[in-house]
Coordinates of C-alpha atoms and ligand atoms in Angstrom, one line a residue:
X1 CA -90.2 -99.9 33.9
X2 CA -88.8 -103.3 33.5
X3 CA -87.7 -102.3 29.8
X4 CA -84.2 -101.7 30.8
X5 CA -84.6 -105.0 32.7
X6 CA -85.5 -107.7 30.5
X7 CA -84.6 -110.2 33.3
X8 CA -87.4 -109.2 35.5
X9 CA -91.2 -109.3 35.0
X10 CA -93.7 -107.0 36.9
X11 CA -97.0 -108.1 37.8
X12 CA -99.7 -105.8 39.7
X13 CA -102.8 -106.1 41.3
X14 CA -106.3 -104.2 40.1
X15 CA -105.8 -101.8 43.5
X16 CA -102.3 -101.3 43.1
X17 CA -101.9 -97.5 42.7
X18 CA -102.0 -96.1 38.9
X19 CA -98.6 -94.8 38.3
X20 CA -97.6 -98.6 39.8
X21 CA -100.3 -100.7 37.4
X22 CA -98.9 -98.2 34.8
X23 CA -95.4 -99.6 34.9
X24 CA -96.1 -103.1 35.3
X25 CA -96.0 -105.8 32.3
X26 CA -99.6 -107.4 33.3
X27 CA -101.9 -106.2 36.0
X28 CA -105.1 -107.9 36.6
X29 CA -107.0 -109.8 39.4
X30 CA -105.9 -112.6 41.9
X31 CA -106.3 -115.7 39.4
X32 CA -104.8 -114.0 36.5
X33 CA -101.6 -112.8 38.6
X34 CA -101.0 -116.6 40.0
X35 CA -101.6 -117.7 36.3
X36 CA -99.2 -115.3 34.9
X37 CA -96.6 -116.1 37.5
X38 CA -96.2 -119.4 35.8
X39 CA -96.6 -118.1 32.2
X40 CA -94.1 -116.3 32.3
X41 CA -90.4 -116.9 32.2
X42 CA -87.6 -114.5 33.5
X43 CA -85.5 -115.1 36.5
X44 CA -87.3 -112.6 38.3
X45 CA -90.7 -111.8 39.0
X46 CA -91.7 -108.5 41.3
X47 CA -95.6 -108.8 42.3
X48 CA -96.7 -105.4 43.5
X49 CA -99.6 -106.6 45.5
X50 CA -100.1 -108.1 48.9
X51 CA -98.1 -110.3 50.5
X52 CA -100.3 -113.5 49.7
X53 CA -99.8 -112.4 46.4
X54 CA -96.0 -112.3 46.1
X55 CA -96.3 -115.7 48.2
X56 CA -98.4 -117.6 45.8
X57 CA -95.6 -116.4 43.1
X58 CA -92.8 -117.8 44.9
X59 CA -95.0 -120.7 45.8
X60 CA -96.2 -121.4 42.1
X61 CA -92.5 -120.7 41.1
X62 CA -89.1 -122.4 42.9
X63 CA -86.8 -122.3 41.0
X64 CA -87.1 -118.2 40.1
X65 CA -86.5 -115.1 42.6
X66 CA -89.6 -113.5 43.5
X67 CA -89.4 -110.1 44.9
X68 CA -92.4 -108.2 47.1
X69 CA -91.8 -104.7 47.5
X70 CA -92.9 -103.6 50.9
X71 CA -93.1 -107.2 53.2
X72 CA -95.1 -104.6 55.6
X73 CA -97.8 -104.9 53.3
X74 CA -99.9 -107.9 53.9
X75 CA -104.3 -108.6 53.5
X76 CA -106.0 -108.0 56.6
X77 CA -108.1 -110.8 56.0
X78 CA -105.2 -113.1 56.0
X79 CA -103.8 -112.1 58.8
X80 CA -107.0 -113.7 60.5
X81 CA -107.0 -116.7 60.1
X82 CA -104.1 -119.6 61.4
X83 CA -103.5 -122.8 60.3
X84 CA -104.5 -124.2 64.0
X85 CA -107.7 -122.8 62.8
X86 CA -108.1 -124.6 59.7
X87 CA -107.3 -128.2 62.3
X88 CA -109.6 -127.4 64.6
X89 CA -112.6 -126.9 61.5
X90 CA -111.5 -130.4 59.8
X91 CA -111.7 -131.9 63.7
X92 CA -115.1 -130.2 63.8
X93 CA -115.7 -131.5 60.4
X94 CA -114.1 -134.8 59.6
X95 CA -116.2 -135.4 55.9
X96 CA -115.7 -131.4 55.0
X97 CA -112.9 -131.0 51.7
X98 CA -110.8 -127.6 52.9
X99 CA -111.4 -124.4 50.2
X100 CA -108.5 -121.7 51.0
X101 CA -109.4 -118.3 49.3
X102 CA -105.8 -117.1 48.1
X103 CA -106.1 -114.4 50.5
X104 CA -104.5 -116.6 53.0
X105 CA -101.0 -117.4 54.2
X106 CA -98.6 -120.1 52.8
X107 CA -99.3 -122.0 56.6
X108 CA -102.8 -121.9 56.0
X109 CA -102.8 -123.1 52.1
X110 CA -100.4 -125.9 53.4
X111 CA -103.5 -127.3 55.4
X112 CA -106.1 -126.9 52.2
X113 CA -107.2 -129.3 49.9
X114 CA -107.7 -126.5 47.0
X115 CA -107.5 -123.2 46.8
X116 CA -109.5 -120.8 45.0
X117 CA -110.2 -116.9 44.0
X118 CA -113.3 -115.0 44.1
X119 CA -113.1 -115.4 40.5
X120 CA -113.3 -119.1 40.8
X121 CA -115.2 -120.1 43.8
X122 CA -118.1 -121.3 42.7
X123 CA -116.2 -124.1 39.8
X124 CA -113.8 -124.8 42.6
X125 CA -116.2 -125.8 45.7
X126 CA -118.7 -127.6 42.6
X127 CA -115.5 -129.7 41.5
X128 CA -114.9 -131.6 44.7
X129 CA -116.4 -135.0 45.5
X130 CA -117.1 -134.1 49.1
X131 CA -120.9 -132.6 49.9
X132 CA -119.7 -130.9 52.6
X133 CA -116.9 -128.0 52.9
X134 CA -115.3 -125.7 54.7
X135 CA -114.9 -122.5 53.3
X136 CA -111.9 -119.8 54.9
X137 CA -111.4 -117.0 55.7
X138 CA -114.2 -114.6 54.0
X139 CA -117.5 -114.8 55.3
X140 CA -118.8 -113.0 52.9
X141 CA -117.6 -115.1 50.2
X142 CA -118.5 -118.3 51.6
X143 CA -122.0 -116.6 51.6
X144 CA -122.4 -116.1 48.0
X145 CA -120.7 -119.6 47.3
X146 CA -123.1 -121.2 49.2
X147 CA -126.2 -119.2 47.5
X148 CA -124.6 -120.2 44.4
X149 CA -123.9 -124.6 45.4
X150 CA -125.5 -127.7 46.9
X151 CA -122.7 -128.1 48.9
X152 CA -123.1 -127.1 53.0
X153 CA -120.4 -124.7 53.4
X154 CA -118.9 -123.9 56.6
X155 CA -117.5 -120.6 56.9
X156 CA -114.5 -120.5 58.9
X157 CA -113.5 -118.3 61.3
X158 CA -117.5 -116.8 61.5
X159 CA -116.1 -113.6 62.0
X160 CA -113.7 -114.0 58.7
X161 CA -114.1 -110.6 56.3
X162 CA -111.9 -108.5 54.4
X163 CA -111.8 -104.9 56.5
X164 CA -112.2 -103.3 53.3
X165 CA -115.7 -104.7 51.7
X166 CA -117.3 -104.8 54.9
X167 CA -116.9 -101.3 55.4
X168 CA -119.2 -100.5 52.8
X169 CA -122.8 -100.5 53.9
X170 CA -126.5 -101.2 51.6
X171 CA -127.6 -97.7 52.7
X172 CA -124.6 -96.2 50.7
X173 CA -125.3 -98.0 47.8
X174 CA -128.6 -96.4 47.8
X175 CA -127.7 -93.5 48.2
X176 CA -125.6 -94.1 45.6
X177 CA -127.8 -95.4 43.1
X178 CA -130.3 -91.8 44.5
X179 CA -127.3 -90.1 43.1
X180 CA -126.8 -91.5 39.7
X181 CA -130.5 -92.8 38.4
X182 CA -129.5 -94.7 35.2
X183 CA -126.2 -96.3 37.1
X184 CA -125.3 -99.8 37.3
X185 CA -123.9 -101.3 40.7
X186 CA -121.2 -103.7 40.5
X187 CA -119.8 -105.3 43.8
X188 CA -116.9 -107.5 44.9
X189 CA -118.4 -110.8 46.3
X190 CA -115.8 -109.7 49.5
X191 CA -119.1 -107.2 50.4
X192 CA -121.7 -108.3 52.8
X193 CA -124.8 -110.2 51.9
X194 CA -127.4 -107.1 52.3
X195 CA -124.7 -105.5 50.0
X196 CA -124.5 -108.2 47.2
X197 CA -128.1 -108.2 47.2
X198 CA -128.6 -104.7 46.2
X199 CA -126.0 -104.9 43.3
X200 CA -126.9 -105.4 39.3
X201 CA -123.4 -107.3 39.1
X202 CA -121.0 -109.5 41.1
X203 CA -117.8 -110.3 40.5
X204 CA -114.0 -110.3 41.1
X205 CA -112.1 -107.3 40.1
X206 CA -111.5 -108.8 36.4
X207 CA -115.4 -109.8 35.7
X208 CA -116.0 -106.0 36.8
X209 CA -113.7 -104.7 34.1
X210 CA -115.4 -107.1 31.4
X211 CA -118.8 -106.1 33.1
X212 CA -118.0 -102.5 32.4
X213 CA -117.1 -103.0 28.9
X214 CA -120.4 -104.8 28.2
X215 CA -122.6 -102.7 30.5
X216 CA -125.0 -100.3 28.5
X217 CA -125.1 -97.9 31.2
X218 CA -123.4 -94.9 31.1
X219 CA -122.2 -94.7 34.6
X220 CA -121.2 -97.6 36.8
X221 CA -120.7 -97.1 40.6
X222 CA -118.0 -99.3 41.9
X223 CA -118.3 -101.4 44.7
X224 CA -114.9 -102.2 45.4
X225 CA -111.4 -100.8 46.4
X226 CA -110.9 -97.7 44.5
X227 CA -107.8 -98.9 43.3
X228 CA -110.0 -100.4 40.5
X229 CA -111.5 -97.2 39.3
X230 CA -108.3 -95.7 37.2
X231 CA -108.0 -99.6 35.7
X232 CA -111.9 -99.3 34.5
X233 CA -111.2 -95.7 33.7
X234 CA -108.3 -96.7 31.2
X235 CA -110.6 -99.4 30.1
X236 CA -113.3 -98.1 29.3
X237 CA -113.4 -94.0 28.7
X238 CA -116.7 -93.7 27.5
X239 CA -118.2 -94.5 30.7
X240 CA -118.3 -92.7 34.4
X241 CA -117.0 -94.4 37.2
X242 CA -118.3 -93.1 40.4
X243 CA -117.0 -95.5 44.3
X244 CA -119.8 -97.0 46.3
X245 CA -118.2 -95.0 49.1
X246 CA -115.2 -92.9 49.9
X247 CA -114.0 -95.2 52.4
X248 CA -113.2 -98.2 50.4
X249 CA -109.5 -97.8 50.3
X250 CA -107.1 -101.0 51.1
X251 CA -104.0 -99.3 53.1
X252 CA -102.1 -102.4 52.2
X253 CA -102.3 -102.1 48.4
X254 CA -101.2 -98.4 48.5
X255 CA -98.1 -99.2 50.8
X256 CA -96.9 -100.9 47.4
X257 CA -95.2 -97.3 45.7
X258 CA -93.7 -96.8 42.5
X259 CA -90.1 -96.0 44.7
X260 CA -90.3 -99.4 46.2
X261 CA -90.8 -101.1 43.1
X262 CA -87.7 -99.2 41.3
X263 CA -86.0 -100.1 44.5
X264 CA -87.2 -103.6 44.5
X265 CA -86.1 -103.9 40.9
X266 CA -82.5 -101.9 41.4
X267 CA -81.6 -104.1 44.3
X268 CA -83.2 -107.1 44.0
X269 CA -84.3 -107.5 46.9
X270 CA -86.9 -108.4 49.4
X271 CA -86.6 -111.7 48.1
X272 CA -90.1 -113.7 49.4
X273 CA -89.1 -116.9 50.9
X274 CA -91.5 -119.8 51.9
X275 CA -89.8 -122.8 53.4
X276 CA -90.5 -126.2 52.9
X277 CA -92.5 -128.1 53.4
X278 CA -95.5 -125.6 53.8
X279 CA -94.4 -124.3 50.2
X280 CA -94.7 -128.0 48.5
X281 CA -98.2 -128.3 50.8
X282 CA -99.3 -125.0 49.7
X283 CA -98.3 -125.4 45.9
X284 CA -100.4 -128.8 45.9
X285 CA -103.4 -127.2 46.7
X286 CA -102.9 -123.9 44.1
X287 CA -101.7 -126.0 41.7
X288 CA -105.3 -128.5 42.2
X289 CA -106.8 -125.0 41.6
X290 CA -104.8 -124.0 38.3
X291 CA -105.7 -127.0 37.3
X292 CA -109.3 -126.7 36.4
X293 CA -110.2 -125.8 33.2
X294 CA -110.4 -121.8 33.0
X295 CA -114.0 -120.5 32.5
Ligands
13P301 P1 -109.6 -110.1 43.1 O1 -109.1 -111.5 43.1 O2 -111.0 -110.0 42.8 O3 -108.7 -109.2 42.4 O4 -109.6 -109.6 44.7 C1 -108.4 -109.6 45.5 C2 -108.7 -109.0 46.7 O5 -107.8 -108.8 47.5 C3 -110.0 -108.5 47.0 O6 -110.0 -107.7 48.1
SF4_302 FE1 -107.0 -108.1 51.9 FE2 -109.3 -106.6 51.7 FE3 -106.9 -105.5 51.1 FE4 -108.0 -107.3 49.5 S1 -108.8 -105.3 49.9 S2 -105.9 -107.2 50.1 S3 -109.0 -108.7 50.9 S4 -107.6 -106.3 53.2

């Protein structure tokens, strides 16, 4: 799409919708789109995502125009959590380093030491000198960091989830895994506890799609937003790809259409803004987080 464009670059998420992942130059998970927002080099940069997403391009990026497609389309997860919440935890918790999962809002990552993805979490909360840490917004993720690390992890707010994940239950991976004997089960680390401890594999959208390449089994059912599935599908042919359950669809991701993209493109425009200084705060603590050496 952006051939007759060569100004703009057009980076999608894993749960975009196909025809939209189809277009774009690079699609792939959280850490690789906020890596290849500063790899690359054109004055404009469309991100066909969620609005954290486009937010930790413009972020990550100052002096380029970064475009989000539908504003309206913004994680349910972030939305929950404020940055008065992340104060009241560090008054609550004077010693604790701040961990921001990118699925929060500029305000929030202002008032984080680091940031990480679900990709990273683990090499994130290991590199910090404090013992103690709190952990926002996923629940679910703070559990399986803190399975995974020393560290005493606070999960903040203790209701934090994505909507999403935490629809999808244990029973229906069993009944999933009833369905296809043979399969393997690989979850995002968004999912619940009981869930994550019924899957053969967890990991962020882009482990999944190495995960299925390496996997011997035949079929894999997917325990994540079925905007992955066509991405694993293109990936890997020879194998089945069946969802953990019908109902895990991110409304969000899908508001993110091919016609807003070519509109996005043709007009340039909505341009995401994040004013200073929450965007100088915010890029000190992604930047901490590009920072690490890659795994
Ligand atoms: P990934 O970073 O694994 O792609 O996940 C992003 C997300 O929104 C999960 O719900
Ligand atoms: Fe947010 Fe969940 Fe949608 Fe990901 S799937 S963007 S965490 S609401």
């Amino acid at each position: 799409m952006t051939r007759n464009h060569p100004d703009v670059t057009l980076l999608a998420h894993n749960y975009v919708r196909p025809e939209v992942q189809d277009a774009a130059d690079f699609v792939g998970d959280s850490l690789e789109l906020a890596r290849l927002a500063t790899r690359t080099a054109t004055p404009y940069l469309v991100v066909a995502g969620v609005d954290f997403m486009a937010e930790t391009a413009a972020i990550l990026n100052p002096d380029r125009t970064v475009l989000h497609p539908e504003p309206c389309s913004s994680c349910a997860m972030a939305l929950r959590l404020t940055p008065g919440d992340v104060l009241a935890a560090r008054a609550a918790h004077p010693d604790a380093a701040v961990v921001a999962y990118v699925n929060t809002s500029a305000a929030v990552k202002a008032e984080a030491d680091i940031c990480c993805t679900s990709a990273n979490a683990v090499r994130v909360v290991n590199s910090l000198d404090e013992d103690e840490v709190i952990f926002v917004p996923d629940r679910n993720l703070a559990a399986y960091v803190a399975a995974r690390t020393a560290k005493t992890i606070h999960a903040v707010p203790a209701i934090g989830c994505c909507p999403v994940h935490q629809a999808l239950t244990a029973d229906e991976v069993r009944a999933a895994r009833a369905a296809h004997p043979g399969a393997e089960v690989m979850v995002h680390p968004e999912t619940t506890p009981a869930v994550q401890a019924v899957a053969d594999f967890i990991g962020s959208t882009a482990a999944m799609i190495r995960r299925a390449r390496e996997t011997p089994a035949a079929t894999v059912i997917v325990g994540t937003e079925v905007g992955l599935i066509p991405r694993l599908e293109r990936d890997s042919p020879q194998k089945r790809f069946v969802p953990a359950s019908p109902y895990l669809v991110c409304p969000d991701m899908k508001m993110i259409t091919l016609e807003l993209v070519e509109a996005a493109i043709a007009t340039r425009s909505p341009v995401v803004t994040v004013p200073e200084p929450v965007a100088s705060r915010a890029r000190t603590a992604l930047e901490r987080m590009l920072a690490l050496p890659e795994a």
